[in-house]
Coordinates of C-alpha atoms (C1' of nucleotides) in Angstrom, one line a residue:
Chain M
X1 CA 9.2 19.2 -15.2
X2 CA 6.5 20.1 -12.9
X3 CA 4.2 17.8 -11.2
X4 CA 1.3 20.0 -10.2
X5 CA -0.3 16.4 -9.2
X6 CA 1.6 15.8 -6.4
X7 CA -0.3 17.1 -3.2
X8 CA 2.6 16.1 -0.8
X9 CA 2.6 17.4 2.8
X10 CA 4.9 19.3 4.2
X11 CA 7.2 16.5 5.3
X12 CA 7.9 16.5 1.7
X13 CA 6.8 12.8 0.6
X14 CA 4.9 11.8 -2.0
X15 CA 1.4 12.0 -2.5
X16 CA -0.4 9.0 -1.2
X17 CA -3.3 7.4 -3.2
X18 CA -6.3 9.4 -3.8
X19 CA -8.3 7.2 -1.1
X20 CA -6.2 7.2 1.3
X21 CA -6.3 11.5 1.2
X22 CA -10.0 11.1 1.0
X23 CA -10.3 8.7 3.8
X24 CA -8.0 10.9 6.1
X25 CA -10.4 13.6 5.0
X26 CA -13.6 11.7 5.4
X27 CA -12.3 10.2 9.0
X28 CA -11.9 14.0 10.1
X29 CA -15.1 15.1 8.6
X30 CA -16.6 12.5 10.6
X31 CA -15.2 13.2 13.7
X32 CA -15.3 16.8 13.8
X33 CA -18.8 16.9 13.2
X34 CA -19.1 17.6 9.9
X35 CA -21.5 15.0 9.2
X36 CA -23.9 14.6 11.4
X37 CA -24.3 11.4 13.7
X38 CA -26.4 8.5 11.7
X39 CA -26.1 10.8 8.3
X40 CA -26.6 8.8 5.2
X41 CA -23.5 9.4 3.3
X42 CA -24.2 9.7 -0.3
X43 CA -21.4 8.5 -2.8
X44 CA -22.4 11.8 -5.4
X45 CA -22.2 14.2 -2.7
X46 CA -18.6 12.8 -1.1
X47 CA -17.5 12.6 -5.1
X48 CA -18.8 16.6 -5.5
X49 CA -17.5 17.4 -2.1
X50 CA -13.5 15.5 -2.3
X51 CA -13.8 16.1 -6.0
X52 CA -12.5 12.3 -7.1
X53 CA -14.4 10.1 -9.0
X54 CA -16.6 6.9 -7.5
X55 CA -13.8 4.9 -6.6
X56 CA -11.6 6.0 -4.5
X57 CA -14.6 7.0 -2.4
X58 CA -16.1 3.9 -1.9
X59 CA -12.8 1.9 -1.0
X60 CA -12.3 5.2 1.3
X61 CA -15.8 4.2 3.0
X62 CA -14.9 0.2 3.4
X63 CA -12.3 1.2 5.3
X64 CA -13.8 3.4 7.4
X65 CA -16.4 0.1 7.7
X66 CA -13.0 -1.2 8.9
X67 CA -12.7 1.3 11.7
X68 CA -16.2 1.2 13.1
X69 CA -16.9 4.9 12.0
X70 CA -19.2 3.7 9.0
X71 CA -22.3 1.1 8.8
X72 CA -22.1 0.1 5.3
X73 CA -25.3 -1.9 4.0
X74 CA -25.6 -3.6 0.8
X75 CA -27.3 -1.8 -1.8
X76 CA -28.7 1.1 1.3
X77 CA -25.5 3.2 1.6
X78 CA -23.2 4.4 4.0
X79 CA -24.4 5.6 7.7
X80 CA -21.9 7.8 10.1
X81 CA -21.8 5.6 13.1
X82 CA -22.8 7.6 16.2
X83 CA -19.4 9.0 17.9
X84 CA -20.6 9.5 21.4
X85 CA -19.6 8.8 24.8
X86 CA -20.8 4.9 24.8
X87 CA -18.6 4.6 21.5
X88 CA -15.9 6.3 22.9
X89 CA -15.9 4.5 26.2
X90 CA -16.4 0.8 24.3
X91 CA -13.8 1.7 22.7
X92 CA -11.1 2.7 25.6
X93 CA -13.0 -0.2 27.7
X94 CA -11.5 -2.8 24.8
X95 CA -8.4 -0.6 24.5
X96 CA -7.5 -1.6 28.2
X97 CA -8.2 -4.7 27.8
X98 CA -5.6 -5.2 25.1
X99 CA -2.9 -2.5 26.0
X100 CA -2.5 -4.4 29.7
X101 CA -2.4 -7.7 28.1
X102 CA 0.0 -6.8 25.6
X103 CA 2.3 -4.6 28.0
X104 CA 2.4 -7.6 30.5
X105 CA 3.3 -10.1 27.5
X106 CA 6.1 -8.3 26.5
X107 CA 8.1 -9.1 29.4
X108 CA 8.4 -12.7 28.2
X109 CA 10.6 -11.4 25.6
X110 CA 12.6 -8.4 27.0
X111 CA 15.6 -7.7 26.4
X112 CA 17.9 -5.6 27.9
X113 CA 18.4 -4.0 24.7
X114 CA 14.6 -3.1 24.4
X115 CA 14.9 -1.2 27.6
X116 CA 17.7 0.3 26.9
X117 CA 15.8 1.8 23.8
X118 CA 12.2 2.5 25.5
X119 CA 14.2 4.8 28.1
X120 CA 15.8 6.6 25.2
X121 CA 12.4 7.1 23.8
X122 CA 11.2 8.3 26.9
X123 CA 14.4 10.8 27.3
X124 CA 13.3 12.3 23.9
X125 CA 9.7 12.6 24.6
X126 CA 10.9 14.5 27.5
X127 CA 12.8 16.8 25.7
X128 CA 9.9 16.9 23.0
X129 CA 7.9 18.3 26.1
X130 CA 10.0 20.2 27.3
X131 CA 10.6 22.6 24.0
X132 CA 6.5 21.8 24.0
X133 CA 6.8 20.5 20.4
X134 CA 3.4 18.7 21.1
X135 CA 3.6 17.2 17.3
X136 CA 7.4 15.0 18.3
X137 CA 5.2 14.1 21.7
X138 CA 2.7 12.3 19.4
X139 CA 4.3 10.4 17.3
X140 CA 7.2 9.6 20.5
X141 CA 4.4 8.5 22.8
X142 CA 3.4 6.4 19.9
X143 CA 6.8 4.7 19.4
X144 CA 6.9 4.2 23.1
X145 CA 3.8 1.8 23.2
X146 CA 4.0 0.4 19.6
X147 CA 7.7 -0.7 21.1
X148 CA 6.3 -2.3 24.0
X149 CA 3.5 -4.4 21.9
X150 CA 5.9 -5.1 19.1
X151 CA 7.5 -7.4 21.8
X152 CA 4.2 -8.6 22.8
X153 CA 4.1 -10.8 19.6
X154 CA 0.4 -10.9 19.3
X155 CA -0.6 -9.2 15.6
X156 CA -4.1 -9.3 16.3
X157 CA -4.0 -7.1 19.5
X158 CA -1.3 -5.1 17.6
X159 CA -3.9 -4.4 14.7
X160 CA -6.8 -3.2 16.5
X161 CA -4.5 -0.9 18.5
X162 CA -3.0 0.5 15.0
X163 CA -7.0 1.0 14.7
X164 CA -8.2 3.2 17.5
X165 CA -4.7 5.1 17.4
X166 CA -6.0 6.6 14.0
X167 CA -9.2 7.5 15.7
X168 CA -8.1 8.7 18.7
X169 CA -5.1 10.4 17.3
X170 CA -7.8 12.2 14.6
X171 CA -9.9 13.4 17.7
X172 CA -6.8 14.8 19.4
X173 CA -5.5 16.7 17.1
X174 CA -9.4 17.9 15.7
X175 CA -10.1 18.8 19.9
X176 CA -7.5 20.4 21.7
X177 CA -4.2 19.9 20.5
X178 CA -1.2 20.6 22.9
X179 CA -3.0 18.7 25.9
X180 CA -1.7 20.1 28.9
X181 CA -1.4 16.1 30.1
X182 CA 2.1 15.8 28.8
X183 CA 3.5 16.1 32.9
X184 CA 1.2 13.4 33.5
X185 CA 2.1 11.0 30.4
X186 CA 6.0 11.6 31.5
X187 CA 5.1 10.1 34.9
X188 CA 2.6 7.4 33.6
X189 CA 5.7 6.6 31.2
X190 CA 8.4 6.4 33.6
X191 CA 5.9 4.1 36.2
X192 CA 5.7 1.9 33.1
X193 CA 9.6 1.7 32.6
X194 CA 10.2 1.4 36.4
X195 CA 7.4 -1.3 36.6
X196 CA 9.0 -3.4 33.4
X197 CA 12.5 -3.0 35.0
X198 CA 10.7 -4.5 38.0
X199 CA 9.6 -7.4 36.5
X200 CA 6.9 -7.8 38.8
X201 CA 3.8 -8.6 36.4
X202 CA 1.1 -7.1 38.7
X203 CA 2.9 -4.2 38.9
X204 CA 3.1 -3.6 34.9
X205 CA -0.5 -4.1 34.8
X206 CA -1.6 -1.3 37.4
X207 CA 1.0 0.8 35.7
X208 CA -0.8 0.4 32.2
X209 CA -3.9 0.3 33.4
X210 CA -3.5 3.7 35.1
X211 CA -2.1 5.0 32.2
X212 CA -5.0 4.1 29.6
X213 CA -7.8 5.5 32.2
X214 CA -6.4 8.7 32.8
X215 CA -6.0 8.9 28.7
X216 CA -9.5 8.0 28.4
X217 CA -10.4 10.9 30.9
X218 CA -8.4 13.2 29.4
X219 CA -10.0 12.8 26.0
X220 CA -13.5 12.7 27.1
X221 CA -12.8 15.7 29.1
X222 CA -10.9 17.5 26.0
X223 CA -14.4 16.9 23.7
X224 CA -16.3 17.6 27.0
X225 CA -20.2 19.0 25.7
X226 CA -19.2 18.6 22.2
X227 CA -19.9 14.6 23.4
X228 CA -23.7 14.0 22.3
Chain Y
X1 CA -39.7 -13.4 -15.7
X2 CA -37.0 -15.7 -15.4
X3 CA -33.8 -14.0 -13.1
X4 CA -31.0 -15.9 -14.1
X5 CA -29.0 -13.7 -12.9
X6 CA -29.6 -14.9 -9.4
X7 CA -27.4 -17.0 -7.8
X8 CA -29.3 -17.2 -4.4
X9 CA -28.6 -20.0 -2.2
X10 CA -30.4 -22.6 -1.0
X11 CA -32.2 -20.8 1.6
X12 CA -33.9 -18.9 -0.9
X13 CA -31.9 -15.2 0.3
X14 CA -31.4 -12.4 -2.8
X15 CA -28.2 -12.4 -4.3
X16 CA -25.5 -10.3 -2.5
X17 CA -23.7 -7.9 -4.2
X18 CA -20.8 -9.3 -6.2
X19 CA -18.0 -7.7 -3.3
X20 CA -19.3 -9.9 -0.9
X21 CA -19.8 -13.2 -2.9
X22 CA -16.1 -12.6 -4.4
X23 CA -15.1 -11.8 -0.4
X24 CA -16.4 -15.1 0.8
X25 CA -15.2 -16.8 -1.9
X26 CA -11.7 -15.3 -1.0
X27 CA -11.8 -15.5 2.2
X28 CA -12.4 -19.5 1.8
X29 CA -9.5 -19.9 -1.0
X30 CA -7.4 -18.0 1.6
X31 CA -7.9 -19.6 4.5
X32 CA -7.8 -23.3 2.4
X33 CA -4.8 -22.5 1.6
X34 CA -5.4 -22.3 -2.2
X35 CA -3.4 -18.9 -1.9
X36 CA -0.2 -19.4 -0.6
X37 CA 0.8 -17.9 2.6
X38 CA 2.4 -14.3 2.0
X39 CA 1.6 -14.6 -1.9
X40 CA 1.1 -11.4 -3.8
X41 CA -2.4 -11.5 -5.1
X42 CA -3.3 -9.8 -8.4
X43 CA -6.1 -8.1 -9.6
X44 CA -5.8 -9.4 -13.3
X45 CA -5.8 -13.0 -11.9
X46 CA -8.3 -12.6 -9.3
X47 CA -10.6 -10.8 -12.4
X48 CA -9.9 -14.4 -14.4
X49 CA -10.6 -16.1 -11.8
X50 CA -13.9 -15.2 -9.9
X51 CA -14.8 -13.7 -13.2
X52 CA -15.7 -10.5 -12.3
X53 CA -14.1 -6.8 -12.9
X54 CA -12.0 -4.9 -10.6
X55 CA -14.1 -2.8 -8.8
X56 CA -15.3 -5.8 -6.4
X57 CA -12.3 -7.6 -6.2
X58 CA -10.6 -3.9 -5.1
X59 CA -13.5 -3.7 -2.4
X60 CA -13.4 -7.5 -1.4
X61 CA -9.9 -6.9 -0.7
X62 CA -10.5 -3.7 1.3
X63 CA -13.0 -5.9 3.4
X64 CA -10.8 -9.0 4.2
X65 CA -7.8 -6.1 4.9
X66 CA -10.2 -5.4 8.0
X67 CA -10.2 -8.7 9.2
X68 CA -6.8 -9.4 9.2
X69 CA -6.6 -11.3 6.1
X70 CA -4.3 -9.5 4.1
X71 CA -2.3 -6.9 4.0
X72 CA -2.4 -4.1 1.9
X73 CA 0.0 -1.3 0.2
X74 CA -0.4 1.6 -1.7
X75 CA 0.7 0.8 -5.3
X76 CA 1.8 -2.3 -4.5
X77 CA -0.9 -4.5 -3.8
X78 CA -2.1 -6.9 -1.3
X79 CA -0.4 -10.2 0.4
X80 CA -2.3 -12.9 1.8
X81 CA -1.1 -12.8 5.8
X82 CA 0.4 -15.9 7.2
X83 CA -2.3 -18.1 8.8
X84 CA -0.4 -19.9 11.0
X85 CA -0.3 -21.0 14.1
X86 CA 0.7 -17.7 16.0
X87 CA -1.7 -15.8 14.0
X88 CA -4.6 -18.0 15.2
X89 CA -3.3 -18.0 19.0
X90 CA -3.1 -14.2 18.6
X91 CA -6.6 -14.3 17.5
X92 CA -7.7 -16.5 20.4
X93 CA -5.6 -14.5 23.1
X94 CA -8.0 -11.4 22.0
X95 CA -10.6 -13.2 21.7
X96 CA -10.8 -14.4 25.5
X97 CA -9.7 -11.4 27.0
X98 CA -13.0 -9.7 25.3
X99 CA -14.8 -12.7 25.6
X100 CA -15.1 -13.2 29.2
X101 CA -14.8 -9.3 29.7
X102 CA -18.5 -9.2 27.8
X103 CA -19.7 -12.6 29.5
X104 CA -19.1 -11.1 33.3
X105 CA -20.4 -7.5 31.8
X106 CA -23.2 -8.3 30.3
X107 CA -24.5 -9.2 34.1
X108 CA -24.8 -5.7 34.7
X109 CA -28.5 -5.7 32.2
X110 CA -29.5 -9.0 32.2
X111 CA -33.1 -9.7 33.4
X112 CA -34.7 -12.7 34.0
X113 CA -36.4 -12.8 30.3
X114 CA -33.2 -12.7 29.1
X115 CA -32.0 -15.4 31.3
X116 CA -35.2 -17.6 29.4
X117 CA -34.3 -16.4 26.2
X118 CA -30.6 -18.1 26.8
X119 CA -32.3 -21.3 28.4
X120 CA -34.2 -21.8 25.2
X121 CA -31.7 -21.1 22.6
X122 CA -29.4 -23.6 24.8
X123 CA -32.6 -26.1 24.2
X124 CA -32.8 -25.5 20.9
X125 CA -28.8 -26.4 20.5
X126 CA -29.0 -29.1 22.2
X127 CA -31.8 -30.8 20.6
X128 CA -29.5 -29.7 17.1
X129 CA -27.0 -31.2 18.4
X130 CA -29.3 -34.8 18.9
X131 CA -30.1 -34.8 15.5
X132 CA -26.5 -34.2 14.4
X133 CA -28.3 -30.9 12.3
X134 CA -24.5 -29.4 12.8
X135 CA -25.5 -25.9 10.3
X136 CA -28.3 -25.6 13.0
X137 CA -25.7 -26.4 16.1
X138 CA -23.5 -23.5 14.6
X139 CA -26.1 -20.9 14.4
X140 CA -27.7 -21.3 17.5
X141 CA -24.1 -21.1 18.9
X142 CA -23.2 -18.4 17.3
X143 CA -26.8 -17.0 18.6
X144 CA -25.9 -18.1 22.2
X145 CA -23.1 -15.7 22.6
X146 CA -24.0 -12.7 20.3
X147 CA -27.2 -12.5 22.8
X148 CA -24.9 -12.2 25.8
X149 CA -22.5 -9.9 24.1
X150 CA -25.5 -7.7 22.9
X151 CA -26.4 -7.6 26.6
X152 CA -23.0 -6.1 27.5
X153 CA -23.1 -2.7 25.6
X154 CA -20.0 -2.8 24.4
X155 CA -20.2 -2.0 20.1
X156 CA -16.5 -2.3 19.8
X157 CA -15.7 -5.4 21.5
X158 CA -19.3 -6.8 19.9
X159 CA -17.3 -5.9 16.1
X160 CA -14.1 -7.7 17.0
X161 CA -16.0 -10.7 17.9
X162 CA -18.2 -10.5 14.8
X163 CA -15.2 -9.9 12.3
X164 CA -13.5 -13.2 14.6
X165 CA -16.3 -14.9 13.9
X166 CA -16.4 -15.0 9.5
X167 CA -12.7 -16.2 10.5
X168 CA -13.2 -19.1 12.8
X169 CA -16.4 -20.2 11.0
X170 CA -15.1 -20.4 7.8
X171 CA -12.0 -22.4 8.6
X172 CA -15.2 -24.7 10.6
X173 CA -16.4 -25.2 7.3
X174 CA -13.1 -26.1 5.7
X175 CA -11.1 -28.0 8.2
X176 CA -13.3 -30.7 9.9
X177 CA -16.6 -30.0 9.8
X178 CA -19.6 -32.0 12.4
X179 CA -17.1 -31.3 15.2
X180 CA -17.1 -34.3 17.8
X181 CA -17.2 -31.0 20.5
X182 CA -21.0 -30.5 20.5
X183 CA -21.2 -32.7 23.8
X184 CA -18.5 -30.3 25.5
X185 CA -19.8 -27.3 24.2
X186 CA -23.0 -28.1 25.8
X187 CA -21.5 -28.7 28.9
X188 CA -19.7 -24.9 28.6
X189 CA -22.2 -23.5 27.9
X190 CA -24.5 -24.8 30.6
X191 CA -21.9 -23.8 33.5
X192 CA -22.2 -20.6 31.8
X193 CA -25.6 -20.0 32.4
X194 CA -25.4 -21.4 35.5
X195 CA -22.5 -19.1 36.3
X196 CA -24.5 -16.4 35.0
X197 CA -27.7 -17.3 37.1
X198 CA -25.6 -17.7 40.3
X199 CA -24.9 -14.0 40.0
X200 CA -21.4 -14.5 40.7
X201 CA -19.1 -12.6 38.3
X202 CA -15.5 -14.8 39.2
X203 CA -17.5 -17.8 38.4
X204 CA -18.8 -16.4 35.7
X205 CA -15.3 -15.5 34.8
X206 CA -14.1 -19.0 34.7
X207 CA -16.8 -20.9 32.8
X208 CA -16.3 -18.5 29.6
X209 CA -12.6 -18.6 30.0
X210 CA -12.9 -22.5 29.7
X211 CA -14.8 -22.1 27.2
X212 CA -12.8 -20.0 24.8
X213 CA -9.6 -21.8 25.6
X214 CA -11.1 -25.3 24.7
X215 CA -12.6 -23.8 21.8
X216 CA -9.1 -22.8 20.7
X217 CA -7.9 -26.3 21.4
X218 CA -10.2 -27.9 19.5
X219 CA -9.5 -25.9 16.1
X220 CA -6.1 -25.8 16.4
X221 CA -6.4 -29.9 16.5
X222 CA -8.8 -29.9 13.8
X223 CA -6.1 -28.1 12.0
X224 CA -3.3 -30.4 13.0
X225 CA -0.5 -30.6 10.5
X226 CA -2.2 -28.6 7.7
X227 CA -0.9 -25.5 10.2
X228 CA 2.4 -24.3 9.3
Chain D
dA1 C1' 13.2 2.5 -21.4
dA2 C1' 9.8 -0.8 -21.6
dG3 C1' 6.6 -3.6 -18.9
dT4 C1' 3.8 -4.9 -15.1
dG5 C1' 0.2 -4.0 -12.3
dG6 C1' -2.2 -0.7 -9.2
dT7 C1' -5.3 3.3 -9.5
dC8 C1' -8.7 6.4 -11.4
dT9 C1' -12.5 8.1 -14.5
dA10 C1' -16.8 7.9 -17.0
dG11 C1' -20.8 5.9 -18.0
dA12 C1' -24.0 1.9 -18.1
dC13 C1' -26.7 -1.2 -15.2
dC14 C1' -29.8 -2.5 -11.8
dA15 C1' -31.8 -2.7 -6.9
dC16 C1' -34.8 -0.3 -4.0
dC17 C1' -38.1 3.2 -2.6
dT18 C1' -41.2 6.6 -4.0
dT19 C1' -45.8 8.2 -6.3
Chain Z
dA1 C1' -43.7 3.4 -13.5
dG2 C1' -40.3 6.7 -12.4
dG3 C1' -36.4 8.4 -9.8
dT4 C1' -32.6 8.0 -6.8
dG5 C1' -28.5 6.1 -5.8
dG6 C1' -25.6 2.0 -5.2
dT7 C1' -23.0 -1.3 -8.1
dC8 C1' -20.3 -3.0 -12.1
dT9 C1' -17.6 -2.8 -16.5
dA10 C1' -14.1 -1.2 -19.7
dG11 C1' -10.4 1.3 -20.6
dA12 C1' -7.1 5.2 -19.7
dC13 C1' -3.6 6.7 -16.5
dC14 C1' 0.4 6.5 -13.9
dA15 C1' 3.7 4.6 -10.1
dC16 C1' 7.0 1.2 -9.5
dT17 C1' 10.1 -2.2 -11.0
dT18 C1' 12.9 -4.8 -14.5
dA19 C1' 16.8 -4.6 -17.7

DNA sequence: AAGTGGTCTAGACCACCTT
DNA sequence: AGGTGGTCTAGACCACTTA
């Protein structure tokens, strides 16, 4: 029996709802340029363009509201939210904020354990590096910090993290892929690990705090004149 | 040409769109703890019971997914998120770290009309707060800080706030409302200005850290027993 | 293997902005 | 007043869970 429904990805899972394909789509469209910043987003062009009825489109577009990449007003429409340097940069300015707290909270509740397994995620990201499988780097450098703020114990922080990551993890891999900063996140990592070992608290937050600034950096410098 | 389709309150507004009426309406039942924590909420019920189709109780729940309320999965449906105590100290931690980070930021713009503007609205509460007008206290609060958070330039920390804000006012409204706190609050906010005015960022620092974390305090007490 | 309940489609309705 | 486009309803479809 054939299921030419099923759109699955190569990682051979099931299809996910049709809104959360047409958000993934809409987020890149966004982002890459497609739409152009402050573009009115009309619900019978995205329902010609992803070829899906009403729908799925709009709850696609409320959560994009969710994200910050859309302005949705009542009975007015959708509106692209500018994506330029002052977004980015509020963004990675709140990020900071957040990523320091949390990596400096989670020493209240670390374990031996949890280092044990934050090294071995670091020894694999290594190796990801190394054989420059840049796709195993994402999704290890993600374990690595979602580890870390897991122990944190603050879902709130946690949340808007999950947030920017699918933003900022859509723009990586729309600009330059492959970022030539791996060397530098290996370090950044292991200054992280030493400093939690440490368990000197100031020292955890220059550690994370270096970390997140050179990522912003990296980013804006990845997008470079494509920013505004 | 009677509208009785209009259910406008009593300040005379238009009618919202029925996703936002059946989100507010939600949003209280959730946070009153008519739904109980981690229940599985169904369409069909929620259609019988806000009387409506599923269309804007799909979208309503897309909406209060973004603030944290529930949590959502494909096919399965949604689950009200525990509002306990953690959940509202996670909420405050964030809260304060963005908080004061706008409060000492928004120095960077603010001009001396700006610094009248604050003055009056801190009249205006203050004269509220006399006349024990508490809807009137609330807004001009609320006014107070979004005009220093505006001033700081920072959209994403300015949404986090905002979405905090539907949270913390609505359990206001619920839990206690005519808070005792106006007399404190109006000390706060009066070392903030003057914090503000003095130029100096650490004592600017302090007074909104005060303020948030006695903010916090006073909910949670308000709260008491009916938390967890 | 049937049932429950989330998801999608098509079309009607109605608010808002033109002429 | 007419048109454009957002919003809502009803019912079909289909994924996931019970027995």
């Amino acid at each position: 029996m054939l299921k030419d429904k099923l759109q699955s990805d190569s990682l051979g899972q099931l299809a996910d709802p049709t809104y959360s394909r047409v958000r993934e789509k809409l987020r890149e469209d966004i982002l890459s340029g497609y739409f152009i910043s402050g573009e009115r987003l009309k619900i019978a062009e995205l329902v010609e363009r992803y070829k899906v009825s009403q729908m799925p489109i709009r709850e696609a577009l409320q959560q994009l509201q969710g994200e910050g990449l859309l302005i949705i007003e009542p009975n007015k429409g959708a509106h692209v939210r500018k994506v330029d340097k002052q977004f980015l940069e509020s963004i990675y300015e709140i990020r900071q904020l957040i990523e320091v707290y949390l990596t400096v909270k989670c020493m209240e509740n670390l374990k031996q354990k949890d280092l044990k397994l934050l090294n071995q995620i670091q020894k694999s990201y290594e190796s990801a590096a190394a054989k420059e499988d840049y796709t195993a780097c994402l999704q290890l450098n993600r374990r690595f910090h979602s580890t870390i703020y897991e122990l944190a114990n603050n879902s709130e922080g946690l949340q808007i993290l999950e947030k920017h990551w699918q933003l900022i993890n859509t723009l990586r891999l729309t600009y330059g892929f492959g970022s030539r900063r791996t060397a530098e996140v290996i370090e950044e990592h292991r200054a992280i690990l030493q400093a939690l070992e440490s368990g000197n608290p100031a020292e955890v937050e220059t550690a994370a705090s270096v970390h997140c600034i050179h990522a912003k950096a990296d980013l804006l410098a990845q997008m470079g004149d494509r920013l505004k």
